[in-house]
Structure formats: structure tokens, C-alpha cells
Amino acid sequence: METNEPGQDPGGVHDPRISSLDERLQKAHHAEAVRTGKSKPTSKGYSQGNRVLAELIGGLVGGALIGWLIDRWFGTSPWGLLGFVFLGIAVAFRNIIRISNERPE
């Protein structure tokens, strides 16, 4: 071997200690990812929960925005806002019921 080459010959015999170390490192990385919560969520419940939250926020904010705009344009001060907020909440609840009736995979 020359002086600038590493200690092991890359084309040489496979060392089982190295492969054992690689396997243990992969298991340790996976266990740490699971422990800290950095692994990918695989359940459908997680995504359904996010959809429910988005429907609640979207219905409330969307209804409030549309109601506020109608009040500004037509001068019907609190009634457009109140009506469309309640309409947005009703639509959000309808969509949440539809989401909850989906079958989990």
C-alpha cells in the first residue's frame, strides 16, 4: 500500500463488524426519530385531525371575511358579519361530519 491510502483495501474482504455497526446505527437513528417525534406520521387519524382543524378555522375566518365585506359594501353593519359567521360555522360542521364518516384505511 502507498502512504496516502486508507488502512483498508476497498476491494478487499467484507468486514462483518462494519455491517453490524451500520445496522446498529440505523436502529439507533430510527429509535431516536420515534422518541423525538420526527418520524413521518403514518396514521390517517393524524391527517383527518388536520383537516378538521382546517375546516373549523377556514369556516370561521371565511364567513367572517365575507360578512365583513358585505357589511362594508351595503352598510348592514353587524348583520352581514353575524349571518355569515354562523353560515361558515354551519358549513364547517357539515364538512367535519362528512370527514368523520370516512372509513379509516
PDB file of C-alpha atoms in Angstrom:
ATOM      1  CA  MET A   1       0.000   0.000   0.000  1.00  0.00           C
ATOM      2  CA  GLU A   2       1.033   3.543  -0.567  1.00  0.00           C
ATOM      3  CA  THR A   3       1.308   6.028   2.261  1.00  0.00           C
ATOM      4  CA  ASN A   4      -1.745   8.113   1.211  1.00  0.00           C
ATOM      5  CA  GLU A   5      -4.203   5.172   1.041  1.00  0.00           C
ATOM      6  CA  PRO A   6      -6.541   4.277   3.909  1.00  0.00           C
ATOM      7  CA  GLY A   7      -5.806   1.325   6.136  1.00  0.00           C
ATOM      8  CA  GLN A   8      -8.361  -0.988   4.478  1.00  0.00           C
ATOM      9  CA  ASP A   9      -8.369  -2.082   0.892  1.00  0.00           C
ATOM     10  CA  PRO A  10     -11.760  -1.080  -0.660  1.00  0.00           C
ATOM     11  CA  GLY A  11     -11.712  -4.083  -2.966  1.00  0.00           C
ATOM     12  CA  GLY A  12     -10.804  -6.479  -0.157  1.00  0.00           C
ATOM     13  CA  VAL A  13     -12.819  -8.835   2.027  1.00  0.00           C
ATOM     14  CA  HIS A  14     -16.060  -7.503   3.572  1.00  0.00           C
ATOM     15  CA  ASP A  15     -15.706  -6.914   7.309  1.00  0.00           C
ATOM     16  CA  PRO A  16     -18.779  -8.171   9.254  1.00  0.00           C
ATOM     17  CA  ARG A  17     -18.045  -5.778  12.112  1.00  0.00           C
ATOM     18  CA  ILE A  18     -18.656  -2.795   9.823  1.00  0.00           C
ATOM     19  CA  SER A  19     -22.028  -4.119   8.600  1.00  0.00           C
ATOM     20  CA  SER A  20     -23.044  -4.920  12.193  1.00  0.00           C
ATOM     21  CA  LEU A  21     -22.145  -1.374  13.221  1.00  0.00           C
ATOM     22  CA  ASP A  22     -24.159   0.068  10.310  1.00  0.00           C
ATOM     23  CA  GLU A  23     -27.228  -1.967  11.321  1.00  0.00           C
ATOM     24  CA  ARG A  24     -26.978  -0.849  14.943  1.00  0.00           C
ATOM     25  CA  LEU A  25     -26.574   2.792  13.875  1.00  0.00           C
ATOM     26  CA  GLN A  26     -29.664   2.621  11.664  1.00  0.00           C
ATOM     27  CA  LYS A  27     -31.703   1.109  14.504  1.00  0.00           C
ATOM     28  CA  ALA A  28     -30.472   3.803  16.887  1.00  0.00           C
ATOM     29  CA  HIS A  29     -31.342   6.588  14.419  1.00  0.00           C
ATOM     30  CA  HIS A  30     -34.826   5.124  13.912  1.00  0.00           C
ATOM     31  CA  ALA A  31     -35.409   4.774  17.672  1.00  0.00           C
ATOM     32  CA  GLU A  32     -34.307   8.377  18.241  1.00  0.00           C
ATOM     33  CA  ALA A  33     -36.591   9.641  15.466  1.00  0.00           C
ATOM     34  CA  VAL A  34     -39.537   7.810  17.012  1.00  0.00           C
ATOM     35  CA  ARG A  35     -38.660   9.066  20.506  1.00  0.00           C
ATOM     36  CA  THR A  36     -38.430  12.705  19.452  1.00  0.00           C
ATOM     37  CA  GLY A  37     -41.445  12.541  17.135  1.00  0.00           C
ATOM     38  CA  LYS A  38     -39.514  13.356  13.988  1.00  0.00           C
ATOM     39  CA  SER A  39     -40.673  10.282  12.122  1.00  0.00           C
ATOM     40  CA  LYS A  40     -43.376  10.621   9.475  1.00  0.00           C
ATOM     41  CA  PRO A  41     -46.947  10.222  10.713  1.00  0.00           C
ATOM     42  CA  THR A  42     -48.404   7.131   9.097  1.00  0.00           C
ATOM     43  CA  SER A  43     -51.905   7.088  10.523  1.00  0.00           C
ATOM     44  CA  LYS A  44     -54.881   8.502   8.716  1.00  0.00           C
ATOM     45  CA  GLY A  45     -56.172   9.913  12.006  1.00  0.00           C
ATOM     46  CA  TYR A  46     -53.389  12.492  12.053  1.00  0.00           C
ATOM     47  CA  SER A  47     -54.322  13.818   8.627  1.00  0.00           C
ATOM     48  CA  GLN A  48     -58.032  13.754   9.476  1.00  0.00           C
ATOM     49  CA  GLY A  49     -57.339  15.822  12.577  1.00  0.00           C
ATOM     50  CA  ASN A  50     -55.522  18.396  10.490  1.00  0.00           C
ATOM     51  CA  ARG A  51     -58.419  18.506   8.027  1.00  0.00           C
ATOM     52  CA  VAL A  52     -60.927  19.043  10.848  1.00  0.00           C
ATOM     53  CA  LEU A  53     -58.865  21.897  12.270  1.00  0.00           C
ATOM     54  CA  ALA A  54     -58.534  23.486   8.824  1.00  0.00           C
ATOM     55  CA  GLU A  55     -62.302  23.243   8.270  1.00  0.00           C
ATOM     56  CA  LEU A  56     -63.041  24.917  11.614  1.00  0.00           C
ATOM     57  CA  ILE A  57     -60.610  27.754  11.073  1.00  0.00           C
ATOM     58  CA  GLY A  58     -61.477  28.180   7.403  1.00  0.00           C
ATOM     59  CA  GLY A  59     -65.227  28.241   8.015  1.00  0.00           C
ATOM     60  CA  LEU A  60     -64.982  30.792  10.790  1.00  0.00           C
ATOM     61  CA  VAL A  61     -62.464  33.091   9.059  1.00  0.00           C
ATOM     62  CA  GLY A  62     -64.051  32.767   5.623  1.00  0.00           C
ATOM     63  CA  GLY A  63     -67.532  33.531   6.931  1.00  0.00           C
ATOM     64  CA  ALA A  64     -66.263  36.489   8.952  1.00  0.00           C
ATOM     65  CA  LEU A  65     -64.388  37.920   5.978  1.00  0.00           C
ATOM     66  CA  ILE A  66     -67.321  37.609   3.582  1.00  0.00           C
ATOM     67  CA  GLY A  67     -69.732  39.029   6.175  1.00  0.00           C
ATOM     68  CA  TRP A  68     -67.437  41.960   6.900  1.00  0.00           C
ATOM     69  CA  LEU A  69     -67.113  42.730   3.178  1.00  0.00           C
ATOM     70  CA  ILE A  70     -70.895  42.643   2.697  1.00  0.00           C
ATOM     71  CA  ASP A  71     -71.331  44.954   5.684  1.00  0.00           C
ATOM     72  CA  ARG A  72     -68.800  47.415   4.241  1.00  0.00           C
ATOM     73  CA  TRP A  73     -70.373  47.403   0.768  1.00  0.00           C
ATOM     74  CA  PHE A  74     -74.059  47.527   1.713  1.00  0.00           C
ATOM     75  CA  GLY A  75     -73.906  49.250   5.148  1.00  0.00           C
ATOM     76  CA  THR A  76     -75.736  46.490   7.037  1.00  0.00           C
ATOM     77  CA  SER A  77     -73.317  46.782   9.923  1.00  0.00           C
ATOM     78  CA  PRO A  78     -73.484  43.807  12.273  1.00  0.00           C
ATOM     79  CA  TRP A  79     -75.975  41.609  10.413  1.00  0.00           C
ATOM     80  CA  GLY A  80     -73.910  40.502   7.439  1.00  0.00           C
ATOM     81  CA  LEU A  81     -70.977  39.599   9.664  1.00  0.00           C
ATOM     82  CA  LEU A  82     -73.126  37.678  12.138  1.00  0.00           C
ATOM     83  CA  GLY A  83     -75.069  35.863   9.451  1.00  0.00           C
ATOM     84  CA  PHE A  84     -72.022  34.757   7.502  1.00  0.00           C
ATOM     85  CA  VAL A  85     -70.057  33.736  10.610  1.00  0.00           C
ATOM     86  CA  PHE A  86     -72.899  31.405  11.577  1.00  0.00           C
ATOM     87  CA  LEU A  87     -73.184  30.184   7.992  1.00  0.00           C
ATOM     88  CA  GLY A  88     -69.415  29.492   7.910  1.00  0.00           C
ATOM     89  CA  ILE A  89     -69.617  27.556  11.178  1.00  0.00           C
ATOM     90  CA  ALA A  90     -72.557  25.501   9.871  1.00  0.00           C
ATOM     91  CA  VAL A  91     -70.668  24.647   6.679  1.00  0.00           C
ATOM     92  CA  ALA A  92     -67.570  23.733   8.731  1.00  0.00           C
ATOM     93  CA  PHE A  93     -69.621  21.389  10.948  1.00  0.00           C
ATOM     94  CA  ARG A  94     -71.196  19.779   7.876  1.00  0.00           C
ATOM     95  CA  ASN A  95     -67.740  19.140   6.415  1.00  0.00           C
ATOM     96  CA  ILE A  96     -66.451  17.797   9.741  1.00  0.00           C
ATOM     97  CA  ILE A  97     -69.341  15.324   9.886  1.00  0.00           C
ATOM     98  CA  ARG A  98     -68.529  14.281   6.318  1.00  0.00           C
ATOM     99  CA  ILE A  99     -64.852  13.784   7.253  1.00  0.00           C
ATOM    100  CA  SER A 100     -65.750  11.751  10.343  1.00  0.00           C
ATOM    101  CA  ASN A 101     -67.898   9.393   8.266  1.00  0.00           C
ATOM    102  CA  GLU A 102     -64.936   8.399   6.063  1.00  0.00           C
ATOM    103  CA  ARG A 103     -63.571   4.926   6.665  1.00  0.00           C
ATOM    104  CA  PRO A 104     -60.042   4.725   8.044  1.00  0.00           C
ATOM    105  CA  GLU A 105     -57.605   2.714   5.953  1.00  0.00           C
TER     106      GLU A 105
END
